[in-house]
Amino acid sequence: MTVERIATRKERSDKKKSIAPYVPDVFRVWIHRIARHLEIPEGEIGVLLIDAAVHNEDCIRFFSAYYKRNFSHENSLFLGNEFAASIDEYIQITGNRDRFKVRVGKALYNRIGEFQIALGTPYLAHATHALIRYALHTKCIVLQIAPTLNYDALFNNAPFPRPHTQLNVSDLAFPKGSPTKSKKIKPENSIALSKDLKEPKTEIAKSVEGKLEGRSVWSILR
Protein backbone atom coordinates (compact mmCIF):
# COMPACT_ATOMS: atom_id res chain seq x y z
CA MET A 1 0.00 0.00 0.00
CA THR A 2 1.42 3.31 -1.05
CA VAL A 3 1.10 6.25 1.27
CA GLU A 4 0.99 9.62 -0.45
CA ARG A 5 2.84 12.34 1.29
CA ILE A 6 1.82 15.90 0.80
CA ALA A 7 4.82 18.16 0.78
CA THR A 8 4.33 21.38 2.69
CA ARG A 9 6.65 24.32 2.32
CA LYS A 10 7.79 25.80 5.59
CA GLU A 11 7.98 29.56 5.53
CA ARG A 12 11.23 31.06 6.75
CA SER A 13 10.84 33.14 9.89
CA ASP A 14 12.99 35.89 8.39
CA LYS A 15 11.25 35.96 5.01
CA LYS A 16 10.30 39.49 3.99
CA LYS A 17 6.83 40.44 2.79
CA SER A 18 5.97 43.10 0.25
CA ILE A 19 3.62 46.02 0.79
CA ALA A 20 2.94 48.53 -1.98
CA PRO A 21 0.91 51.53 -0.81
CA TYR A 22 -0.09 54.31 -3.18
CA VAL A 23 1.71 57.43 -1.99
CA PRO A 24 1.75 60.99 -3.38
CA ASP A 25 4.57 61.83 -5.75
CA VAL A 26 5.87 64.45 -3.33
CA PHE A 27 6.57 61.74 -0.74
CA ARG A 28 8.66 59.92 -3.31
CA VAL A 29 10.69 63.10 -3.80
CA TRP A 30 11.32 63.42 -0.07
CA ILE A 31 12.21 59.73 0.26
CA HIS A 32 14.53 60.01 -2.74
CA ARG A 33 16.40 62.85 -1.08
CA ILE A 34 16.78 60.96 2.19
CA ALA A 35 17.96 57.86 0.30
CA ARG A 36 20.51 59.88 -1.66
CA HIS A 37 21.76 61.44 1.57
CA LEU A 38 22.23 58.04 3.24
CA GLU A 39 23.27 56.32 0.00
CA ILE A 40 20.86 53.42 0.45
CA PRO A 41 17.85 52.30 -1.66
CA GLU A 42 14.56 54.15 -1.38
CA GLY A 43 12.76 50.96 -0.33
CA GLU A 44 15.01 50.68 2.72
CA ILE A 45 14.21 54.27 3.65
CA GLY A 46 10.52 53.38 3.51
CA VAL A 47 11.05 50.46 5.89
CA LEU A 48 13.00 52.64 8.32
CA LEU A 49 10.28 55.30 8.29
CA ILE A 50 7.50 52.76 8.85
CA ASP A 51 9.36 50.96 11.62
CA ALA A 52 10.18 54.22 13.43
CA ALA A 53 6.59 55.47 13.19
CA VAL A 54 4.79 52.31 14.31
CA HIS A 55 7.03 52.12 17.40
CA ASN A 56 6.76 55.83 18.21
CA GLU A 57 4.43 56.60 21.14
CA ASP A 58 3.47 60.05 19.83
CA CYS A 59 2.54 58.50 16.49
CA ILE A 60 0.39 55.80 18.09
CA ARG A 61 -1.33 58.42 20.24
CA PHE A 62 -1.85 60.71 17.24
CA PHE A 63 -3.82 58.01 15.42
CA SER A 64 -6.00 57.10 18.41
CA ALA A 65 -8.77 59.33 16.99
CA TYR A 66 -8.95 56.85 14.08
CA TYR A 67 -8.99 53.59 16.07
CA LYS A 68 -12.16 51.63 15.54
CA ARG A 69 -10.77 48.72 17.55
CA ASN A 70 -8.53 48.52 20.59
CA PHE A 71 -4.81 48.89 20.00
CA SER A 72 -2.06 48.25 22.52
CA HIS A 73 1.35 49.89 22.58
CA GLU A 74 3.82 48.74 25.23
CA ASN A 75 1.94 49.32 28.51
CA SER A 76 -0.80 51.52 27.02
CA LEU A 77 -4.16 50.44 25.63
CA PHE A 78 -6.00 52.74 23.23
CA LEU A 79 -9.72 52.03 23.13
CA GLY A 80 -11.44 51.75 19.79
CA ASN A 81 -14.61 53.63 18.87
CA GLU A 82 -17.07 52.58 16.19
CA PHE A 83 -17.62 56.26 15.35
CA ALA A 84 -13.90 56.98 14.94
CA ALA A 85 -12.83 58.91 11.87
CA SER A 86 -11.87 56.99 8.75
CA ILE A 87 -8.15 56.80 8.05
CA ASP A 88 -9.01 57.77 4.45
CA GLU A 89 -9.60 61.31 5.76
CA TYR A 90 -5.98 61.44 6.89
CA ILE A 91 -4.16 59.90 3.95
CA GLN A 92 -6.31 61.51 1.22
CA ILE A 93 -6.11 58.80 -1.43
CA THR A 94 -6.67 61.20 -4.35
CA GLY A 95 -4.38 63.18 -6.64
CA ASN A 96 -1.11 62.18 -8.28
CA ARG A 97 0.22 59.06 -6.59
CA ASP A 98 2.02 55.86 -7.40
CA ARG A 99 2.94 52.53 -5.86
CA PHE A 100 5.82 52.59 -3.41
CA LYS A 101 7.01 49.05 -2.76
CA VAL A 102 8.65 48.11 0.52
CA ARG A 103 9.73 44.73 1.85
CA VAL A 104 9.42 44.30 5.59
CA GLY A 105 10.35 41.53 8.01
CA LYS A 106 7.77 39.29 9.64
CA ALA A 107 7.71 41.10 13.00
CA LEU A 108 7.18 44.52 11.41
CA TYR A 109 4.61 43.11 8.97
CA ASN A 110 2.61 41.67 11.88
CA ARG A 111 2.79 44.97 13.77
CA ILE A 112 1.50 46.90 10.76
CA GLY A 113 -1.28 44.31 10.51
CA GLU A 114 -2.31 45.00 14.11
CA PHE A 115 -2.30 48.73 13.35
CA GLN A 116 -4.44 48.09 10.26
CA ILE A 117 -7.01 46.14 12.30
CA ALA A 118 -7.21 48.92 14.88
CA LEU A 119 -7.87 51.47 12.10
CA GLY A 120 -10.66 49.30 10.75
CA THR A 121 -9.39 49.48 7.17
CA PRO A 122 -9.37 46.39 4.94
CA TYR A 123 -6.21 47.59 3.23
CA LEU A 124 -2.78 47.03 4.71
CA ALA A 125 -1.46 49.54 2.19
CA HIS A 126 -3.62 52.32 3.68
CA ALA A 127 -2.24 51.70 7.16
CA THR A 128 1.29 51.71 5.73
CA HIS A 129 0.63 54.93 3.82
CA ALA A 130 -0.56 56.60 7.05
CA LEU A 131 2.64 55.63 8.86
CA ILE A 132 4.83 56.90 6.02
CA ARG A 133 2.96 60.20 5.91
CA TYR A 134 3.27 60.72 9.65
CA ALA A 135 6.97 59.83 9.64
CA LEU A 136 7.86 62.22 6.81
CA HIS A 137 6.03 65.07 8.55
CA THR A 138 7.75 64.44 11.88
CA LYS A 139 11.20 65.94 12.20
CA CYS A 140 12.42 63.72 15.05
CA ILE A 141 11.59 60.55 13.10
CA VAL A 142 13.35 61.69 9.94
CA LEU A 143 16.39 62.75 11.95
CA GLN A 144 16.29 59.44 13.81
CA ILE A 145 17.13 57.61 10.60
CA ALA A 146 19.22 60.40 9.05
CA PRO A 147 20.81 62.40 11.92
CA THR A 148 22.98 64.60 9.69
CA LEU A 149 20.23 65.49 7.23
CA ASN A 150 19.05 69.09 6.90
CA TYR A 151 15.32 68.54 7.42
CA ASP A 152 14.32 71.85 5.82
CA ALA A 153 16.19 70.84 2.67
CA LEU A 154 13.53 68.21 1.95
CA PHE A 155 11.12 70.99 1.05
CA ASN A 156 13.38 73.14 -1.08
CA ASN A 157 12.07 73.52 -4.64
CA ALA A 158 9.57 70.69 -4.06
CA PRO A 159 5.78 70.55 -4.24
CA PHE A 160 3.92 70.61 -0.96
CA PRO A 161 1.09 68.36 0.25
CA ARG A 162 -1.39 69.59 2.82
CA PRO A 163 0.37 69.78 6.21
CA HIS A 164 -0.60 68.08 9.45
CA THR A 165 -3.56 69.76 11.09
CA GLN A 166 -4.66 69.84 14.70
CA LEU A 167 -7.22 67.11 15.23
CA ASN A 168 -10.59 68.11 16.68
CA VAL A 169 -11.32 64.80 18.35
CA SER A 170 -15.03 65.34 18.94
CA ASP A 171 -15.64 66.25 15.30
CA LEU A 172 -13.52 63.43 13.93
CA ALA A 173 -14.68 60.72 16.30
CA PHE A 174 -18.39 61.49 16.10
CA PRO A 175 -19.89 62.34 12.69
CA LYS A 176 -22.58 64.99 12.43
CA GLY A 177 -25.96 63.64 13.49
CA SER A 178 -24.44 60.92 15.64
CA PRO A 179 -26.40 60.41 18.90
CA THR A 180 -23.09 60.27 20.76
CA LYS A 181 -21.90 63.61 19.43
CA SER A 182 -22.69 65.37 22.70
CA LYS A 183 -20.83 62.83 24.80
CA LYS A 184 -17.92 64.46 26.56
CA ILE A 185 -14.44 63.21 25.84
CA LYS A 186 -12.11 62.89 28.78
CA PRO A 187 -9.03 65.12 28.63
CA GLU A 188 -6.69 62.15 28.81
CA ASN A 189 -8.22 60.84 25.58
CA SER A 190 -7.74 64.05 23.64
CA ILE A 191 -5.13 64.21 20.95
CA ALA A 192 -2.51 66.92 20.56
CA LEU A 193 0.07 67.19 17.83
CA SER A 194 3.57 66.15 18.73
CA LYS A 195 5.88 69.11 19.29
CA ASP A 196 8.12 67.57 16.67
CA LEU A 197 5.53 67.77 13.89
CA LYS A 198 6.66 70.43 11.52
CA GLU A 199 4.81 72.07 8.67
CA PRO A 200 6.68 73.13 5.52
CA LYS A 201 7.52 76.80 5.58
CA THR A 202 4.92 78.80 3.69
CA GLU A 203 7.45 81.31 2.38
CA ILE A 204 9.33 78.49 0.60
CA ALA A 205 6.08 77.16 -0.82
CA LYS A 206 5.17 80.55 -2.23
CA SER A 207 8.56 80.97 -3.88
CA VAL A 208 8.27 77.73 -5.83
CA GLU A 209 4.54 77.72 -6.47
CA GLY A 210 4.83 79.36 -9.86
CA LYS A 211 7.95 77.49 -10.89
CA LEU A 212 6.42 74.03 -10.48
CA GLU A 213 3.26 74.63 -12.45
CA GLY A 214 3.10 72.34 -15.46
CA ARG A 215 6.24 70.45 -14.46
CA SER A 216 6.62 66.82 -13.51
CA VAL A 217 7.33 66.23 -9.86
CA TRP A 218 10.40 64.23 -10.82
CA SER A 219 11.93 67.22 -12.63
CA ILE A 220 12.91 68.80 -9.30
CA LEU A 221 14.92 65.86 -7.98
CA ARG A 222 18.42 67.04 -7.31
Tab-separated table of C-alpha atoms in Angstrom:
chain	number	residue	atom	x	y	z
A	1	MET	CA	0.000	0.000	0.000
A	2	THR	CA	1.420	3.310	-1.054
A	3	VAL	CA	1.095	6.249	1.265
A	4	GLU	CA	0.994	9.617	-0.445
A	5	ARG	CA	2.841	12.338	1.291
A	6	ILE	CA	1.818	15.897	0.804
A	7	ALA	CA	4.816	18.164	0.783
A	8	THR	CA	4.326	21.380	2.690
A	9	ARG	CA	6.655	24.316	2.323
A	10	LYS	CA	7.786	25.800	5.594
A	11	GLU	CA	7.978	29.555	5.531
A	12	ARG	CA	11.234	31.062	6.750
A	13	SER	CA	10.840	33.138	9.889
A	14	ASP	CA	12.992	35.886	8.386
A	15	LYS	CA	11.249	35.958	5.011
A	16	LYS	CA	10.298	39.488	3.992
A	17	LYS	CA	6.828	40.436	2.792
A	18	SER	CA	5.969	43.097	0.253
A	19	ILE	CA	3.617	46.022	0.786
A	20	ALA	CA	2.945	48.531	-1.980
A	21	PRO	CA	0.909	51.529	-0.812
A	22	TYR	CA	-0.089	54.310	-3.181
A	23	VAL	CA	1.709	57.433	-1.987
A	24	PRO	CA	1.751	60.995	-3.378
A	25	ASP	CA	4.573	61.828	-5.753
A	26	VAL	CA	5.872	64.447	-3.327
A	27	PHE	CA	6.569	61.744	-0.743
A	28	ARG	CA	8.665	59.919	-3.312
A	29	VAL	CA	10.691	63.099	-3.798
A	30	TRP	CA	11.324	63.425	-0.071
A	31	ILE	CA	12.207	59.730	0.255
A	32	HIS	CA	14.530	60.005	-2.743
A	33	ARG	CA	16.404	62.854	-1.076
A	34	ILE	CA	16.783	60.963	2.195
A	35	ALA	CA	17.959	57.861	0.301
A	36	ARG	CA	20.506	59.875	-1.660
A	37	HIS	CA	21.762	61.442	1.571
A	38	LEU	CA	22.227	58.036	3.244
A	39	GLU	CA	23.267	56.321	-0.005
A	40	ILE	CA	20.859	53.422	0.451
A	41	PRO	CA	17.851	52.300	-1.665
A	42	GLU	CA	14.557	54.150	-1.379
A	43	GLY	CA	12.758	50.962	-0.330
A	44	GLU	CA	15.010	50.683	2.716
A	45	ILE	CA	14.207	54.268	3.650
A	46	GLY	CA	10.524	53.376	3.507
A	47	VAL	CA	11.052	50.461	5.888
A	48	LEU	CA	13.003	52.644	8.324
A	49	LEU	CA	10.284	55.302	8.292
A	50	ILE	CA	7.498	52.759	8.855
A	51	ASP	CA	9.360	50.963	11.620
A	52	ALA	CA	10.180	54.217	13.428
A	53	ALA	CA	6.589	55.468	13.189
A	54	VAL	CA	4.793	52.312	14.314
A	55	HIS	CA	7.026	52.119	17.400
A	56	ASN	CA	6.760	55.832	18.211
A	57	GLU	CA	4.430	56.603	21.136
A	58	ASP	CA	3.470	60.052	19.829
A	59	CYS	CA	2.541	58.496	16.491
A	60	ILE	CA	0.386	55.802	18.090
A	61	ARG	CA	-1.326	58.422	20.239
A	62	PHE	CA	-1.851	60.714	17.241
A	63	PHE	CA	-3.816	58.006	15.416
A	64	SER	CA	-5.999	57.101	18.414
A	65	ALA	CA	-8.772	59.326	16.988
A	66	TYR	CA	-8.951	56.853	14.083
A	67	TYR	CA	-8.993	53.592	16.070
A	68	LYS	CA	-12.163	51.631	15.542
A	69	ARG	CA	-10.774	48.723	17.551
A	70	ASN	CA	-8.531	48.523	20.592
A	71	PHE	CA	-4.808	48.892	19.997
A	72	SER	CA	-2.058	48.249	22.521
A	73	HIS	CA	1.353	49.886	22.576
A	74	GLU	CA	3.816	48.737	25.227
A	75	ASN	CA	1.935	49.316	28.513
A	76	SER	CA	-0.798	51.518	27.023
A	77	LEU	CA	-4.156	50.440	25.633
A	78	PHE	CA	-5.999	52.738	23.232
A	79	LEU	CA	-9.719	52.028	23.134
A	80	GLY	CA	-11.441	51.752	19.792
A	81	ASN	CA	-14.614	53.634	18.871
A	82	GLU	CA	-17.072	52.580	16.189
A	83	PHE	CA	-17.621	56.263	15.351
A	84	ALA	CA	-13.903	56.981	14.944
A	85	ALA	CA	-12.827	58.909	11.873
A	86	SER	CA	-11.873	56.989	8.747
A	87	ILE	CA	-8.148	56.797	8.051
A	88	ASP	CA	-9.006	57.769	4.454
A	89	GLU	CA	-9.601	61.305	5.755
A	90	TYR	CA	-5.985	61.438	6.885
A	91	ILE	CA	-4.158	59.901	3.945
A	92	GLN	CA	-6.306	61.510	1.219
A	93	ILE	CA	-6.108	58.801	-1.432
A	94	THR	CA	-6.672	61.205	-4.350
A	95	GLY	CA	-4.385	63.176	-6.637
A	96	ASN	CA	-1.109	62.184	-8.278
A	97	ARG	CA	0.216	59.063	-6.591
A	98	ASP	CA	2.023	55.862	-7.397
A	99	ARG	CA	2.939	52.527	-5.857
A	100	PHE	CA	5.823	52.589	-3.407
A	101	LYS	CA	7.005	49.053	-2.762
A	102	VAL	CA	8.654	48.113	0.522
A	103	ARG	CA	9.733	44.728	1.847
A	104	VAL	CA	9.422	44.304	5.592
A	105	GLY	CA	10.349	41.527	8.010
A	106	LYS	CA	7.769	39.287	9.641
A	107	ALA	CA	7.706	41.098	13.000
A	108	LEU	CA	7.178	44.517	11.406
A	109	TYR	CA	4.612	43.105	8.973
A	110	ASN	CA	2.606	41.674	11.885
A	111	ARG	CA	2.788	44.972	13.769
A	112	ILE	CA	1.502	46.899	10.759
A	113	GLY	CA	-1.282	44.311	10.506
A	114	GLU	CA	-2.312	45.002	14.114
A	115	PHE	CA	-2.305	48.727	13.346
A	116	GLN	CA	-4.442	48.092	10.262
A	117	ILE	CA	-7.013	46.137	12.296
A	118	ALA	CA	-7.206	48.924	14.875
A	119	LEU	CA	-7.866	51.466	12.104
A	120	GLY	CA	-10.660	49.301	10.751
A	121	THR	CA	-9.388	49.477	7.174
A	122	PRO	CA	-9.372	46.389	4.945
A	123	TYR	CA	-6.207	47.587	3.228
A	124	LEU	CA	-2.778	47.028	4.712
A	125	ALA	CA	-1.459	49.542	2.187
A	126	HIS	CA	-3.620	52.319	3.681
A	127	ALA	CA	-2.237	51.696	7.158
A	128	THR	CA	1.290	51.705	5.730
A	129	HIS	CA	0.627	54.931	3.824
A	130	ALA	CA	-0.558	56.598	7.049
A	131	LEU	CA	2.644	55.625	8.856
A	132	ILE	CA	4.832	56.903	6.020
A	133	ARG	CA	2.961	60.198	5.906
A	134	TYR	CA	3.274	60.716	9.649
A	135	ALA	CA	6.974	59.834	9.641
A	136	LEU	CA	7.865	62.218	6.815
A	137	HIS	CA	6.033	65.071	8.551
A	138	THR	CA	7.746	64.435	11.881
A	139	LYS	CA	11.197	65.935	12.200
A	140	CYS	CA	12.420	63.717	15.047
A	141	ILE	CA	11.588	60.546	13.099
A	142	VAL	CA	13.349	61.686	9.938
A	143	LEU	CA	16.394	62.747	11.952
A	144	GLN	CA	16.295	59.441	13.806
A	145	ILE	CA	17.129	57.608	10.596
A	146	ALA	CA	19.216	60.397	9.046
A	147	PRO	CA	20.814	62.398	11.917
A	148	THR	CA	22.983	64.601	9.693
A	149	LEU	CA	20.228	65.493	7.226
A	150	ASN	CA	19.051	69.087	6.904
A	151	TYR	CA	15.324	68.536	7.419
A	152	ASP	CA	14.325	71.846	5.825
A	153	ALA	CA	16.194	70.840	2.667
A	154	LEU	CA	13.535	68.213	1.954
A	155	PHE	CA	11.122	70.987	1.049
A	156	ASN	CA	13.385	73.135	-1.084
A	157	ASN	CA	12.073	73.515	-4.645
A	158	ALA	CA	9.573	70.690	-4.055
A	159	PRO	CA	5.782	70.548	-4.244
A	160	PHE	CA	3.921	70.615	-0.960
A	161	PRO	CA	1.093	68.359	0.251
A	162	ARG	CA	-1.387	69.585	2.825
A	163	PRO	CA	0.370	69.780	6.214
A	164	HIS	CA	-0.598	68.076	9.452
A	165	THR	CA	-3.562	69.760	11.089
A	166	GLN	CA	-4.658	69.842	14.698
A	167	LEU	CA	-7.222	67.111	15.233
A	168	ASN	CA	-10.585	68.108	16.680
A	169	VAL	CA	-11.317	64.795	18.345
A	170	SER	CA	-15.027	65.339	18.941
A	171	ASP	CA	-15.644	66.255	15.296
A	172	LEU	CA	-13.522	63.428	13.931
A	173	ALA	CA	-14.680	60.719	16.303
A	174	PHE	CA	-18.386	61.492	16.095
A	175	PRO	CA	-19.890	62.340	12.695
A	176	LYS	CA	-22.582	64.990	12.433
A	177	GLY	CA	-25.959	63.640	13.487
A	178	SER	CA	-24.441	60.922	15.637
A	179	PRO	CA	-26.395	60.406	18.904
A	180	THR	CA	-23.087	60.268	20.765
A	181	LYS	CA	-21.896	63.606	19.432
A	182	SER	CA	-22.685	65.366	22.703
A	183	LYS	CA	-20.831	62.825	24.804
A	184	LYS	CA	-17.922	64.460	26.562
A	185	ILE	CA	-14.435	63.214	25.837
A	186	LYS	CA	-12.112	62.886	28.778
A	187	PRO	CA	-9.026	65.124	28.632
A	188	GLU	CA	-6.687	62.155	28.809
A	189	ASN	CA	-8.222	60.837	25.583
A	190	SER	CA	-7.739	64.055	23.643
A	191	ILE	CA	-5.128	64.215	20.950
A	192	ALA	CA	-2.512	66.917	20.557
A	193	LEU	CA	0.066	67.191	17.833
A	194	SER	CA	3.573	66.154	18.725
A	195	LYS	CA	5.877	69.105	19.287
A	196	ASP	CA	8.124	67.572	16.667
A	197	LEU	CA	5.528	67.765	13.895
A	198	LYS	CA	6.657	70.426	11.519
A	199	GLU	CA	4.806	72.074	8.668
A	200	PRO	CA	6.680	73.130	5.516
A	201	LYS	CA	7.525	76.804	5.582
A	202	THR	CA	4.921	78.798	3.689
A	203	GLU	CA	7.452	81.309	2.384
A	204	ILE	CA	9.332	78.493	0.602
A	205	ALA	CA	6.081	77.158	-0.818
A	206	LYS	CA	5.170	80.550	-2.233
A	207	SER	CA	8.561	80.966	-3.883
A	208	VAL	CA	8.271	77.729	-5.834
A	209	GLU	CA	4.538	77.725	-6.475
A	210	GLY	CA	4.828	79.360	-9.864
A	211	LYS	CA	7.949	77.485	-10.887
A	212	LEU	CA	6.421	74.029	-10.482
A	213	GLU	CA	3.258	74.634	-12.454
A	214	GLY	CA	3.097	72.344	-15.457
A	215	ARG	CA	6.243	70.446	-14.462
A	216	SER	CA	6.619	66.817	-13.511
A	217	VAL	CA	7.327	66.230	-9.855
A	218	TRP	CA	10.401	64.234	-10.822
A	219	SER	CA	11.933	67.217	-12.628
A	220	ILE	CA	12.912	68.801	-9.303
A	221	LEU	CA	14.919	65.856	-7.983
A	222	ARG	CA	18.424	67.039	-7.314
